mmCIF file of C-alpha atoms in Angstrom:
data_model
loop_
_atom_site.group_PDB
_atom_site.id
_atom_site.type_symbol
_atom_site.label_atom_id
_atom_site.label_comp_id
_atom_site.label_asym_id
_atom_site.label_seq_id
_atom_site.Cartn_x
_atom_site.Cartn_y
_atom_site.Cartn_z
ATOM 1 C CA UNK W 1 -6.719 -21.616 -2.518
ATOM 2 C CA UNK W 2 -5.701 -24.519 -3.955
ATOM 3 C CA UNK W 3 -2.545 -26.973 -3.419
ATOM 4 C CA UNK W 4 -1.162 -25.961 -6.767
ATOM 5 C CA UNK W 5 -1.873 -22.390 -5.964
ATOM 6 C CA UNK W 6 -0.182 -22.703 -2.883
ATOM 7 C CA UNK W 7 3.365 -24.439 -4.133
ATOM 8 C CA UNK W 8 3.002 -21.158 -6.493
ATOM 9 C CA UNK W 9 3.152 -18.898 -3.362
ATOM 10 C CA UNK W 10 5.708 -20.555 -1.612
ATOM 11 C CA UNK W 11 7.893 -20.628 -4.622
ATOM 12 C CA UNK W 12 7.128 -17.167 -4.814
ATOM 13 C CA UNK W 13 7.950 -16.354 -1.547
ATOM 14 C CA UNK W 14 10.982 -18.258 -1.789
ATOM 15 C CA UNK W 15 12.352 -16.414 -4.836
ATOM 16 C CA UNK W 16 11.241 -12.554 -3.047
ATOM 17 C CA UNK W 17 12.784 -13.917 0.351
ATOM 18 C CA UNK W 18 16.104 -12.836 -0.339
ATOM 19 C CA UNK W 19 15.275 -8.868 -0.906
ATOM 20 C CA UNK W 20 13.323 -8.230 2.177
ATOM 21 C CA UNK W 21 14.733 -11.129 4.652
ATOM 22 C CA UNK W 22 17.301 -8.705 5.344
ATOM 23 C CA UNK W 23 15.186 -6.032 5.946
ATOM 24 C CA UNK W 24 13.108 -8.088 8.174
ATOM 25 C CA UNK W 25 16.465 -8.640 10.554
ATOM 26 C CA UNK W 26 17.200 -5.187 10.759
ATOM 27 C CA UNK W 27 13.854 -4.337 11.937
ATOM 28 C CA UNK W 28 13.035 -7.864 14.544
ATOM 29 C CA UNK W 29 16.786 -6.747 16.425
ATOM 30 C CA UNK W 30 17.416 -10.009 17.042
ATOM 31 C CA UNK W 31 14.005 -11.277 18.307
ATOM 32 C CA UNK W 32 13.297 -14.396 16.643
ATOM 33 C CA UNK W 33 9.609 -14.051 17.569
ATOM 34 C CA UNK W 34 9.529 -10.488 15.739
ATOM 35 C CA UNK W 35 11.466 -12.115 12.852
ATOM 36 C CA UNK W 36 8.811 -14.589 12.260
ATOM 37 C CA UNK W 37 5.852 -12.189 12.266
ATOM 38 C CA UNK W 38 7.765 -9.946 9.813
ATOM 39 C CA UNK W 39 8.415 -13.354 7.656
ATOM 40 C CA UNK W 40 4.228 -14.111 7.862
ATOM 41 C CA UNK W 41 3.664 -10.636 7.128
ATOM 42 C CA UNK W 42 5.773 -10.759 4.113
ATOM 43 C CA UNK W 43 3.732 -14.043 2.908
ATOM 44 C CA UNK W 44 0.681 -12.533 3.695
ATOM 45 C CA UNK W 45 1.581 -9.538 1.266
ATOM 46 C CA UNK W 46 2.280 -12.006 -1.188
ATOM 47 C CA UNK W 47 -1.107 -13.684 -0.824
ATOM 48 C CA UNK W 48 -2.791 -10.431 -1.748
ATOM 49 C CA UNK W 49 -0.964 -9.089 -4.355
ATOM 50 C CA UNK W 50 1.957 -11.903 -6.042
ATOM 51 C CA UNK W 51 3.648 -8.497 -7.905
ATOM 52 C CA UNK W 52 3.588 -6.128 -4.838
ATOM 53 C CA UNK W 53 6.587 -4.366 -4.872
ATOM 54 C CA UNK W 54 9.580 -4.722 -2.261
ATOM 55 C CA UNK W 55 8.063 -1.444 0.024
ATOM 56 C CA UNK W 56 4.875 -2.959 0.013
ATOM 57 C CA UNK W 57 5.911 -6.475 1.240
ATOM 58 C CA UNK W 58 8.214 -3.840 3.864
ATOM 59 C CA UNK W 59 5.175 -2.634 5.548
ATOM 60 C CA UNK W 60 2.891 -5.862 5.630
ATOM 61 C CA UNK W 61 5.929 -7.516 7.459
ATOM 62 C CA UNK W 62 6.459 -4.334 9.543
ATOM 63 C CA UNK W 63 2.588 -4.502 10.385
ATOM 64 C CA UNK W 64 2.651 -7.585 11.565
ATOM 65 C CA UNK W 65 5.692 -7.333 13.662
ATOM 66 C CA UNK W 66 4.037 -3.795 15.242
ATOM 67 C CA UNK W 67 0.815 -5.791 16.292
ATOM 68 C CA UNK W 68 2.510 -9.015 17.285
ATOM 69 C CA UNK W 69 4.346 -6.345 19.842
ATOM 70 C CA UNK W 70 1.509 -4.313 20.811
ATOM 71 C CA UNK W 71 -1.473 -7.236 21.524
ATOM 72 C CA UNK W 72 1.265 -9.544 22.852
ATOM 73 C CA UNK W 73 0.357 -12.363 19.961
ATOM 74 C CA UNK W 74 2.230 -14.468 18.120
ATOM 75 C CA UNK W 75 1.268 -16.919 15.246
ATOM 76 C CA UNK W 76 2.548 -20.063 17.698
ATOM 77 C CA UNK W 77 1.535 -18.656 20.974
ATOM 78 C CA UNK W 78 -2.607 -19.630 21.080
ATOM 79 C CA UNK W 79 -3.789 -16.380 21.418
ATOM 80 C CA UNK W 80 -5.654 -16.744 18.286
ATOM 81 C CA UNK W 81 -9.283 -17.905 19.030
ATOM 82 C CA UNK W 82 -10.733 -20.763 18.643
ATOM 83 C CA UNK W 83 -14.585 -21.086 19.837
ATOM 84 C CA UNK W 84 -17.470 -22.140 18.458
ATOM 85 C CA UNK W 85 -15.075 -25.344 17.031
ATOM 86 C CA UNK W 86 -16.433 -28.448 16.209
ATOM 87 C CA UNK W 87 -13.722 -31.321 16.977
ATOM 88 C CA UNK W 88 -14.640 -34.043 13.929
ATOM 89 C CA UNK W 89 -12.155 -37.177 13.706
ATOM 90 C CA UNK W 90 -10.328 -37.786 10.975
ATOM 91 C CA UNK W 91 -12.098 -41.149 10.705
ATOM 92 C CA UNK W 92 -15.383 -39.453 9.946
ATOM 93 C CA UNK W 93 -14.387 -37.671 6.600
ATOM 94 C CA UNK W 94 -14.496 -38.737 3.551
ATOM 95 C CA UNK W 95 -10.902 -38.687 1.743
ATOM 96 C CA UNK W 96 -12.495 -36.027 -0.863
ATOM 97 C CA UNK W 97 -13.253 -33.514 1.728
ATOM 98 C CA UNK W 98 -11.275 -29.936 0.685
ATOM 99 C CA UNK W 99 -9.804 -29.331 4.131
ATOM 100 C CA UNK W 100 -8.832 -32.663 5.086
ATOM 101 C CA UNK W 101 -7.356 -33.979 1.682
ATOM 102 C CA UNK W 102 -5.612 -30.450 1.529
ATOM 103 C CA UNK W 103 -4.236 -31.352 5.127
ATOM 104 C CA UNK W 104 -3.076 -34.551 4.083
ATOM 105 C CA UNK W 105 -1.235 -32.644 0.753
ATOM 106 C CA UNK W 106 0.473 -30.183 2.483
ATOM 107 C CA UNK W 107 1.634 -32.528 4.700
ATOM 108 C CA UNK W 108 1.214 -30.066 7.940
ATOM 109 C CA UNK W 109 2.732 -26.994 6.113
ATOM 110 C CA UNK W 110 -0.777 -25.286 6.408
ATOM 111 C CA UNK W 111 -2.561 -25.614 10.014
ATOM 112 C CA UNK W 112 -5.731 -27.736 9.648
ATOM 113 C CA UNK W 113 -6.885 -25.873 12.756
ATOM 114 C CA UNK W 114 -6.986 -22.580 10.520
ATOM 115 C CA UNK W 115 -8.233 -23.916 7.487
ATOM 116 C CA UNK W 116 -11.274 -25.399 9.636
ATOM 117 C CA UNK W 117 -11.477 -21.953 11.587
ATOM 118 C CA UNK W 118 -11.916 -20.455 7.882
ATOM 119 C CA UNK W 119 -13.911 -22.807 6.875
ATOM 120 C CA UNK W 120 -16.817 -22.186 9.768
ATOM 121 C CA UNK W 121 -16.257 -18.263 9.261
ATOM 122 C CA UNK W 122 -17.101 -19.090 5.820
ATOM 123 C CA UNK W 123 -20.258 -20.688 6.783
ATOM 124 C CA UNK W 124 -21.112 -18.244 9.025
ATOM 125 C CA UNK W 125 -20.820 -15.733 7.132
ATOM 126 C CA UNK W 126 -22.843 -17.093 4.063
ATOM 127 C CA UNK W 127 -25.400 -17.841 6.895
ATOM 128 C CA UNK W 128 -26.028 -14.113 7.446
ATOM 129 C CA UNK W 129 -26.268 -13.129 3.775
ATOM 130 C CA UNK W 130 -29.508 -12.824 1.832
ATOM 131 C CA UNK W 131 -30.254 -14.880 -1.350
ATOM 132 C CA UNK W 132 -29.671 -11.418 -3.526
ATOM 133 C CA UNK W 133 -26.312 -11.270 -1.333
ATOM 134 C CA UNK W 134 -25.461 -14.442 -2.579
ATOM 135 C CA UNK W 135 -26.009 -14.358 -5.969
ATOM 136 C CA UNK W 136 -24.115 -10.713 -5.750
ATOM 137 C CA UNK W 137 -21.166 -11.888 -4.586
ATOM 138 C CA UNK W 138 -21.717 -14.865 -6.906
ATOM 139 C CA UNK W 139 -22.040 -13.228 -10.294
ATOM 140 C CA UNK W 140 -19.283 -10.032 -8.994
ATOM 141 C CA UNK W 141 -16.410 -13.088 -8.401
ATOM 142 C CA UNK W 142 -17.390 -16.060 -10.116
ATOM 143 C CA UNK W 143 -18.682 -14.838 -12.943
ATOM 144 C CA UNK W 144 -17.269 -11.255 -12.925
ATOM 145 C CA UNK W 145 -20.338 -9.000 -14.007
ATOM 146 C CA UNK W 146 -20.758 -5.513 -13.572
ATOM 147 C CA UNK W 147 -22.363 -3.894 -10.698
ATOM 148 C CA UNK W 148 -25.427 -3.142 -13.589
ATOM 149 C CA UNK W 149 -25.263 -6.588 -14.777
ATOM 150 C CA UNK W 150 -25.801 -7.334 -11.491
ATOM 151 C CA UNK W 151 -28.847 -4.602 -10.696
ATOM 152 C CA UNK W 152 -30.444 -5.905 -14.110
ATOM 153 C CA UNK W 153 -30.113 -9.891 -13.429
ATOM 154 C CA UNK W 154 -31.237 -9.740 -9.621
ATOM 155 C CA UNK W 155 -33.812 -6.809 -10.579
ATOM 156 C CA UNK W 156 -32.970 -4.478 -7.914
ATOM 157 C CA UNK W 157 -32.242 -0.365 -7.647
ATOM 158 C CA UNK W 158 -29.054 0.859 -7.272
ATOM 159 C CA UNK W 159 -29.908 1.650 -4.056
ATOM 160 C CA UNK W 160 -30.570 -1.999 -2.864
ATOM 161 C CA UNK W 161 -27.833 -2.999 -4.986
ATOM 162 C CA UNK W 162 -25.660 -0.243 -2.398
ATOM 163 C CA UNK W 163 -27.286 -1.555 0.762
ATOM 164 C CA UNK W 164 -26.315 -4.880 -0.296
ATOM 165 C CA UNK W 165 -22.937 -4.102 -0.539
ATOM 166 C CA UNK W 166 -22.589 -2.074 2.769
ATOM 167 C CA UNK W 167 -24.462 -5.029 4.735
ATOM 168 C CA UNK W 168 -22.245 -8.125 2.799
ATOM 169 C CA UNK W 169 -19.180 -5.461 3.865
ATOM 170 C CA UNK W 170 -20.672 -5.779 7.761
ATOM 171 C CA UNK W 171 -21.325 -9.887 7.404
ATOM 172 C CA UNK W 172 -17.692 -10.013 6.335
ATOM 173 C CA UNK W 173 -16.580 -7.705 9.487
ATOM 174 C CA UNK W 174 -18.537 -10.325 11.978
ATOM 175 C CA UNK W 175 -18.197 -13.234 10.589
ATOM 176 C CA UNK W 176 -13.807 -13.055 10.112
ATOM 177 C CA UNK W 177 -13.062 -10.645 12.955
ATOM 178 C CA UNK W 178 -15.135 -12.215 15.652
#
């Protein structure tokens, strides 16, 4: 996601704030901790679908507040994890590296710690992929072929073509929820 992408969300969050903030009160009782996760819920929702409608945007925050509750987490608490990090100083980036130069843009309003943690989930999960897994997800996003296009262009059944799919499904699963 880009920075202009991102002043689109959080003008768009702004604007739907006022419908569902309300909501999100009734529901957190007071608990400013609950509050919060139903508020990052709510942006969350946004992030994966900008139109969702008012119920939808309900439940992500409600979600989020449930499982905040039940694990004990929090979004400022630490419990998120953060192995298999590689501390780099600023010093050794160059200024036109994505996650620093977004840091610097944002101006702290996105963690750099989670950007980097998505950033080495990315890699790992690209890591585990086969070339044909690569160029599938590759021509079904970038380029947005058909799943026949895609049989045709990499030469391979349908039944490779479904493998693929269940296995880049299972790389996803390891590589974000680890």
């Amino acid at each position: 996601m880009n920075i202009q992408s991102l002043h689109l969300l959080h003008r768009l969050y702004e604007e739907r704030l006022p419908e569902i903030e309300k909501n999100i009160d009734i529901k957190s009782n007071g608990n400013a901790d609950l509050r919060q996760e139903g508020l990052f819920g709510a942006y969350q929702a946004l992030r994966i679908d900008p139109h969702g409608s008012k119920g939808f945007l309900l439940n992500k925050a409600q979600w989020e507040m449930v499982e905040s509750w039940r694990k004990g987490k929090s979004v400022d608490n630490g419990f998120y994890k953060r192995k298999n990090l590689k501390i780099i100083h600023y010093q050794h980036l160059p200024l036109e590296d994505g996650v620093f130069a977004e840091a610097v843009a944002n101006n702290g309003r996105e963690k750099v710690d989670e950007q980097a943690i998505f950033r080495a989930d990315l890699e790992r999960f690209f890591s585990r992929l086969s070339y044909n897994e690569i160029h599938y997800i590759r021509h079904k996003i970038m380029d947005g072929m058909s799943d026949v296009s895609i049989k045709r262009k990499l030469q391979v059944t349908f039944e490779n073509l479904k493998e693929m799919k269940r296995n880049i499904r299972r790389q996803i699963v390891l590589a974000f929820a680890e």
